[in-house]
PDB file of C-alpha atoms in Angstrom:
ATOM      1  CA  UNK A  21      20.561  57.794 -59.333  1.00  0.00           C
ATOM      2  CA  UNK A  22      23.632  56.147 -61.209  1.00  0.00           C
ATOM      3  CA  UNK A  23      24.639  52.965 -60.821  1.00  0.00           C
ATOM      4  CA  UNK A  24      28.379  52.077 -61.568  1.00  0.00           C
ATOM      5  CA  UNK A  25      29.695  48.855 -61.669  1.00  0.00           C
ATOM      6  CA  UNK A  26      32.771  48.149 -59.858  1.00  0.00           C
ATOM      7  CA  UNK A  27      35.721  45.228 -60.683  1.00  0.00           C
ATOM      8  CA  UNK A  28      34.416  42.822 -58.537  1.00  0.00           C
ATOM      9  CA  UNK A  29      30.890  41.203 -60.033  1.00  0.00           C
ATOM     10  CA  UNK A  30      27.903  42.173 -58.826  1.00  0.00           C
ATOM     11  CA  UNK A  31      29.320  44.848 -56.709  1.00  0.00           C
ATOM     12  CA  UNK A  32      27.794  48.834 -57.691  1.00  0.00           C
ATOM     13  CA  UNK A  33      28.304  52.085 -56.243  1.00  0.00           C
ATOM     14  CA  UNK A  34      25.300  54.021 -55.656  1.00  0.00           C
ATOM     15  CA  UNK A  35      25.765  57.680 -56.601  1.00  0.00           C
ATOM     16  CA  UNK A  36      22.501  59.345 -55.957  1.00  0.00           C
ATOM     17  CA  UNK A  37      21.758  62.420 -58.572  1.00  0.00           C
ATOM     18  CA  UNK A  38      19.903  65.487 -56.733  1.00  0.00           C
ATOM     19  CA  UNK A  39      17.441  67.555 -57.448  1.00  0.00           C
ATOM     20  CA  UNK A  40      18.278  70.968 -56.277  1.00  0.00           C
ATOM     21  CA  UNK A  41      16.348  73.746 -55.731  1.00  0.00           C
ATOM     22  CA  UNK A  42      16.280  76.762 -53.304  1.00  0.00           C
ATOM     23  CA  UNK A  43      15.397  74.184 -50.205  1.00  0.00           C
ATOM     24  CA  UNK A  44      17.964  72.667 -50.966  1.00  0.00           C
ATOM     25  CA  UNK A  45      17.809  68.924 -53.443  1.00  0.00           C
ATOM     26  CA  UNK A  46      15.900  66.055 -53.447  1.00  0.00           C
ATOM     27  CA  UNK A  47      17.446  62.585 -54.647  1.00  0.00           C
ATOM     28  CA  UNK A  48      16.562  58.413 -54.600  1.00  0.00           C
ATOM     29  CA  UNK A  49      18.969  56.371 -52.459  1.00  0.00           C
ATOM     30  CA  UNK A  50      17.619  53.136 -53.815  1.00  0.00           C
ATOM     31  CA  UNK A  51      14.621  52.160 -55.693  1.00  0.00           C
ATOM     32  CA  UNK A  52      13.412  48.679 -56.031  1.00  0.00           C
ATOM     33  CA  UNK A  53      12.696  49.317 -59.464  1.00  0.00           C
ATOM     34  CA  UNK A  54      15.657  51.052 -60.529  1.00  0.00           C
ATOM     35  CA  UNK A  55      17.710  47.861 -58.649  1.00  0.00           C
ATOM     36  CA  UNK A  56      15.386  45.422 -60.652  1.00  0.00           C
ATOM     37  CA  UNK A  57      16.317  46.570 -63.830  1.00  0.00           C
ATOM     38  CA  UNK A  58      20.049  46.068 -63.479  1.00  0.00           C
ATOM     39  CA  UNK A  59      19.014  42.975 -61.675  1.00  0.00           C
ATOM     40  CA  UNK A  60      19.688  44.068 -58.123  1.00  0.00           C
ATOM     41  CA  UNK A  61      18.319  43.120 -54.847  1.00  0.00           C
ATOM     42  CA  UNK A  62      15.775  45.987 -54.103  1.00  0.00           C
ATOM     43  CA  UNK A  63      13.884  44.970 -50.895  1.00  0.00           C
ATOM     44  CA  UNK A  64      15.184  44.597 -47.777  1.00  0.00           C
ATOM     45  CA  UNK A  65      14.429  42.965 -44.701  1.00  0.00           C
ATOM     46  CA  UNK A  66      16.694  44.644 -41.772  1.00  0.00           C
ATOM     47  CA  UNK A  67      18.198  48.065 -41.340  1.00  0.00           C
ATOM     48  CA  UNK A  68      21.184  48.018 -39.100  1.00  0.00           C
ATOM     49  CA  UNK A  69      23.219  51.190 -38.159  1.00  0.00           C
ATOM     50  CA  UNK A  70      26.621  51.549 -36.624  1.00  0.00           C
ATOM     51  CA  UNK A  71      28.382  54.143 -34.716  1.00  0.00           C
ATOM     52  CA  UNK A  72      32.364  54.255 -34.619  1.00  0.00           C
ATOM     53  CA  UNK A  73      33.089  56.617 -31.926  1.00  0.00           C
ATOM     54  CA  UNK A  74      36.808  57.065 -32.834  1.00  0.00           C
ATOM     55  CA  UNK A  75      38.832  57.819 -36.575  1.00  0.00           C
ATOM     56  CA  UNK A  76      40.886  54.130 -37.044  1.00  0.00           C
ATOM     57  CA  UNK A  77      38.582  52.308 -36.158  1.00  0.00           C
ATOM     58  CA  UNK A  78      37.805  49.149 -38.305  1.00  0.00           C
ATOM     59  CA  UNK A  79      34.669  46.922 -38.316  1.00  0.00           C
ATOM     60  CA  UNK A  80      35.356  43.497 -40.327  1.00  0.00           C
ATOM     61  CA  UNK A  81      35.581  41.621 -42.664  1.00  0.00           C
ATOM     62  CA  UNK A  82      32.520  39.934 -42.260  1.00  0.00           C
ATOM     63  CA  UNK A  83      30.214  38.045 -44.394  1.00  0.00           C
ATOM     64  CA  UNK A  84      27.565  35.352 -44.398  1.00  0.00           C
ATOM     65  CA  UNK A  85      27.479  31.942 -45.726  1.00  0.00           C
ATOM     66  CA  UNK A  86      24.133  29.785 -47.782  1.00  0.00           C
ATOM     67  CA  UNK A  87      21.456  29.832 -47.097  1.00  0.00           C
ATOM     68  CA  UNK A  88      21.933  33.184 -45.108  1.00  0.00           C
ATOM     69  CA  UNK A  89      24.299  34.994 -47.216  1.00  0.00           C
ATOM     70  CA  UNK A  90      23.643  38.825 -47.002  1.00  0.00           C
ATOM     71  CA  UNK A  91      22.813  41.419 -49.814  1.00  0.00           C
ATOM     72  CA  UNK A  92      23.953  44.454 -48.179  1.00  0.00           C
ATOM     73  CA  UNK A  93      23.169  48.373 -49.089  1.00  0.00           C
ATOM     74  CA  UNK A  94      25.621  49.944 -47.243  1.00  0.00           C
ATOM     75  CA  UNK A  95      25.594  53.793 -46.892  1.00  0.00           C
ATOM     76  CA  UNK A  96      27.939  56.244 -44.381  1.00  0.00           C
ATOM     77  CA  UNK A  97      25.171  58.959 -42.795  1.00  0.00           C
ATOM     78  CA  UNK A  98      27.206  60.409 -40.478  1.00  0.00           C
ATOM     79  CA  UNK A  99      31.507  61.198 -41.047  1.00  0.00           C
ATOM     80  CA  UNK A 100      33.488  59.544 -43.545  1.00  0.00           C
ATOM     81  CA  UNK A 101      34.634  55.330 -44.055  1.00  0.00           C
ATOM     82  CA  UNK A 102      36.521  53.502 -46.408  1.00  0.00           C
ATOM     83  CA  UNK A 103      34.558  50.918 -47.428  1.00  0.00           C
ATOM     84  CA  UNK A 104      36.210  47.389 -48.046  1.00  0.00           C
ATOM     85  CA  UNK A 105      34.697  44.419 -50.136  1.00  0.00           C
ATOM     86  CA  UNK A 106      36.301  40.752 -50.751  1.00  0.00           C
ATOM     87  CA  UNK A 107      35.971  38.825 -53.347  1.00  0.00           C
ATOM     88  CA  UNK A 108      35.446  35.232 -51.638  1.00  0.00           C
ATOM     89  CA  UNK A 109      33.539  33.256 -54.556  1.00  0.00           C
ATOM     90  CA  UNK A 110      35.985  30.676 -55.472  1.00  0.00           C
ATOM     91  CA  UNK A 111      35.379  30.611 -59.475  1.00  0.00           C
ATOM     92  CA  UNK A 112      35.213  34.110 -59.723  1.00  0.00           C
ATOM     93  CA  UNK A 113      37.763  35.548 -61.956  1.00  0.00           C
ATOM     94  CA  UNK A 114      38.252  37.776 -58.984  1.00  0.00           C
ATOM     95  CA  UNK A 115      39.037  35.718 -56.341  1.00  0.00           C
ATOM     96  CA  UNK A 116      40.673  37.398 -53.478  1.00  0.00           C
ATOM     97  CA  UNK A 117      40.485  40.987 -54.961  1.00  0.00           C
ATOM     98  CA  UNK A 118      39.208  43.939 -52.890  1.00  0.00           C
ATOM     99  CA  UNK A 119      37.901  47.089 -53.922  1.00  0.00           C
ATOM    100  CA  UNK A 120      37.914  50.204 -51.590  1.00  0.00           C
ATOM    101  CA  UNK A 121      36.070  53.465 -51.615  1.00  0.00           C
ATOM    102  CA  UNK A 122      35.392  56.346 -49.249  1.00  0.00           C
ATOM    103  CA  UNK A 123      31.960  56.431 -48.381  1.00  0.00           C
ATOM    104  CA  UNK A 124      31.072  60.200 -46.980  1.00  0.00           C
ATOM    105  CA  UNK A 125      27.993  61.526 -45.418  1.00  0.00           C
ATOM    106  CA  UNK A 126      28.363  64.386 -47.896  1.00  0.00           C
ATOM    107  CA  UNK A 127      29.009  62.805 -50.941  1.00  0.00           C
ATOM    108  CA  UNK A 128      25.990  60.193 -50.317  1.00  0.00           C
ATOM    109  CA  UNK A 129      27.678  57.186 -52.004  1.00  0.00           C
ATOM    110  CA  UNK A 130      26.061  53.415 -51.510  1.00  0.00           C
ATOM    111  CA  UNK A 131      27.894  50.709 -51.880  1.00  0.00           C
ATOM    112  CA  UNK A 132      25.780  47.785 -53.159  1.00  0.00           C
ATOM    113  CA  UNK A 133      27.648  44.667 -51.712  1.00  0.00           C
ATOM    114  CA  UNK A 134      26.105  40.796 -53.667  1.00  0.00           C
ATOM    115  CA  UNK A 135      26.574  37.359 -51.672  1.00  0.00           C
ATOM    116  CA  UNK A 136      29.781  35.897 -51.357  1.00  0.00           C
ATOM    117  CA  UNK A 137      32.033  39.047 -50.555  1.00  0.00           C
ATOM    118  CA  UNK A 138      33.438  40.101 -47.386  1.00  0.00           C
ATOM    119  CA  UNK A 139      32.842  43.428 -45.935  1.00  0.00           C
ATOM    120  CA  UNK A 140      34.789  46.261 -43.704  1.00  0.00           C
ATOM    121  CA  UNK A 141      35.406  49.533 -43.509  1.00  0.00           C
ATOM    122  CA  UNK A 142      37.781  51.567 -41.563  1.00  0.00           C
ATOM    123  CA  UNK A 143      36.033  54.878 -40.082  1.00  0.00           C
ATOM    124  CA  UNK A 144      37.939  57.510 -41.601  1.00  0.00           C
ATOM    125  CA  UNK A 145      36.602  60.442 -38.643  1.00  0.00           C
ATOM    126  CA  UNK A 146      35.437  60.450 -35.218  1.00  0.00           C
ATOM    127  CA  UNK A 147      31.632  59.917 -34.680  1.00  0.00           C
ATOM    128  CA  UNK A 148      30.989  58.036 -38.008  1.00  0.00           C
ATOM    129  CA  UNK A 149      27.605  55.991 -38.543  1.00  0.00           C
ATOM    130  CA  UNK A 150      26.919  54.042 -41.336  1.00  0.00           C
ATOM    131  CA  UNK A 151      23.722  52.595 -42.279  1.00  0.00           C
ATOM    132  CA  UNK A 152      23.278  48.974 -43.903  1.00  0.00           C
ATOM    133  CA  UNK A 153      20.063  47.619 -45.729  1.00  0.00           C
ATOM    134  CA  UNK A 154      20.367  43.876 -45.432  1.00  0.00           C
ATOM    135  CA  UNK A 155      18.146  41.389 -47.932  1.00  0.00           C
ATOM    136  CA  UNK A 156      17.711  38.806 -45.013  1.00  0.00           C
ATOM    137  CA  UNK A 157      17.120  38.494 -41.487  1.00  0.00           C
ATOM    138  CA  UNK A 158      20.658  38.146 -39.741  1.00  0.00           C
ATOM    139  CA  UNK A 159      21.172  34.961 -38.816  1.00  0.00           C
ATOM    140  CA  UNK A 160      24.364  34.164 -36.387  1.00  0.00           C
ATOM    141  CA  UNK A 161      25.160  30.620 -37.360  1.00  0.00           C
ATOM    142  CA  UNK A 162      25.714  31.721 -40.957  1.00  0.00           C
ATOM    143  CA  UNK A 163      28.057  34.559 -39.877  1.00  0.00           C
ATOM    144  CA  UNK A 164      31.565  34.615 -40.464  1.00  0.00           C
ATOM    145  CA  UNK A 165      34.743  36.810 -41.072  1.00  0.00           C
ATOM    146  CA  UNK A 166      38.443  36.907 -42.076  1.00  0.00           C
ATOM    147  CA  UNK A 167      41.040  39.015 -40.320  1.00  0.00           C
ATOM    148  CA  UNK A 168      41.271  42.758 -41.176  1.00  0.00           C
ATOM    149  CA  UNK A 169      45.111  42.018 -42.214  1.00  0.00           C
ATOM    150  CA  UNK A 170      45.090  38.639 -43.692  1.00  0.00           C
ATOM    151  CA  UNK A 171      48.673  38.466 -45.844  1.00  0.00           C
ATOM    152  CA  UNK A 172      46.185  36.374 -48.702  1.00  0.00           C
ATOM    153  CA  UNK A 173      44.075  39.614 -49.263  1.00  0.00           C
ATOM    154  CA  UNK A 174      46.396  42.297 -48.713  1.00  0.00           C
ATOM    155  CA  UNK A 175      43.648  44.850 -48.045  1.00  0.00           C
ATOM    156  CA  UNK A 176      45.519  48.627 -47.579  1.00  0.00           C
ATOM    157  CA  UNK A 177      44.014  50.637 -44.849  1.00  0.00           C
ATOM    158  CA  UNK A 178      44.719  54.209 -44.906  1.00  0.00           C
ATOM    159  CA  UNK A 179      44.958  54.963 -40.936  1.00  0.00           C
ATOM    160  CA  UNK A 180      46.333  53.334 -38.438  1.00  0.00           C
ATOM    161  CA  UNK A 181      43.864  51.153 -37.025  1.00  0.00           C
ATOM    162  CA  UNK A 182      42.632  52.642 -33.301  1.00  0.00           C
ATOM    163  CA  UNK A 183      40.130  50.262 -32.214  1.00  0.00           C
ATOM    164  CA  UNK A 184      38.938  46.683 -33.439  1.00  0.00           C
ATOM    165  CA  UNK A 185      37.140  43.737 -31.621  1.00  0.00           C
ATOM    166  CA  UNK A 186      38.099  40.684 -29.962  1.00  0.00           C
ATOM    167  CA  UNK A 187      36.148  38.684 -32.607  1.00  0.00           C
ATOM    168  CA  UNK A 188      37.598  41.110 -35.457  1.00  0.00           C
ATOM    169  CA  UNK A 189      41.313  40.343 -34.377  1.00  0.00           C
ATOM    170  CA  UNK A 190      40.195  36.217 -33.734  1.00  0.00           C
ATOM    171  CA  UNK A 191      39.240  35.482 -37.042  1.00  0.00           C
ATOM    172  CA  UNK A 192      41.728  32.886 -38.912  1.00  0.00           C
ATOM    173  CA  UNK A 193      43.788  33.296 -42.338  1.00  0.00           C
ATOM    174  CA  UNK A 194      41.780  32.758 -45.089  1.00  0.00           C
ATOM    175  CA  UNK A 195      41.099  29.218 -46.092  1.00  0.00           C
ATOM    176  CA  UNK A 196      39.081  28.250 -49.103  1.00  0.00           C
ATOM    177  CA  UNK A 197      36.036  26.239 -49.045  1.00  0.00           C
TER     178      UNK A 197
END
C-alpha cells in the first residue's frame, strides 16, 4: 500500500496496491506496521459503519475534542463519497483549510484522518456505506461538530445536499477555542 500525504498535516490517503492474479488481487488496507513507520495510528479500538440510503446526502462535520479526540481510518465499501476533512488546530499553518476526495468502493481509497480535524462526506450515490476504524472508544461528551456550510470554511459540495440531520443542520459557526 502507498501512503500519500495530503496538505493538511497528518492527514494520508490510503491507496492500497493489489496483487492480481487469475482470482482476482489481493491487497493490505492498513497495517500497523506499515502505519508505525510513517508514524501513524495503527490499532484501533471501534469499527463503525454507515449506510446513506440516498445520493446528497451529507453526514458532518464532526470531530472529537481531548482527551477523546478520534484517529479515524475512514474507507467507502459500498458506492461512492466525497470525503471532507477540517483543519481545526489553531497553530496549524492550515487553519481552516479542507481537503476533499472521492472515496469509491472500487477504487479502495482510505482516508487516514489525525486529531483535531473535522470530518464529512457527502454520499455521492444511492446505497453508499462507508466504514471507519476509530483509535478510541467513542465517547459522547467529547463529540462535537460545525455546520456542513459554515461561511468560515467554505467547504464545496458537489451535489445538492438531499438529506442531513437535525444535529448536522444545529451545529453553530465556527468559533475558535
Amino acid at each position: 500500500m502507498r501512503i500519500e500525504a495530503l496538505s493538511l498535516a497528518g492527514a494520508y490517503r490510503i491507496v492500497p496496491e493489489p496483487a492480481t492474479d487469475e482470482r482476482g488481487f489481493f491487497a493490505r488496507t492498513a497495517c500497523a506496521e506499515t502505519f508505525a513507520a510513517h508514524g501513524l495510528v495503527g490499532a484501533f479500538a471501534q469499527s463503525s459503519v454507515s449506510y446513506n440510503a440516498r445520493r446528497g446526502t451529507v453526514r458532518g462535520l464532526h470531530y472529537a475534542v481531548p482527551p477523546h479526540a478520534e484517529t479515524k481510518l475512514v474507507r467507502c465499501t459500498a458506492g461512492a463519497i466525497h470525503d471532507v476533512i477540517v483543519d481545526l488546530r489553531p497553530g496549524s499553518p492550515t487553519y481552516l483549510g479542507s481537503v476533499g476526495l472521492e472515496l469509491t468502493a472500487s477504487n479502495r481509497h482510505a482516508l487516514y484522518i489525525p486529531p483535531g480535524l473535522a470530518h464529512g462526506f457527502q454520499a455521492l450515490r444511492d446505497e453508499t456505506e462507508v466504514l471507519y476504524m476509530i483509535d478510541v472508544p467513542y465517547v459522547a461528551a467529547s463529540a462535537r461538530g460545525l455546520r456542513w456550510n459554515d461561511p468560515s470554511i467554505r467547504v464545496t459540495w458537489p451535489e445538492p445536499v438531499s438529506v442531513i440531520s437535525p444535529r448536522d443542520l444545529a451545529y453553530p459557526d465556527w468559533v475558535a477555542p
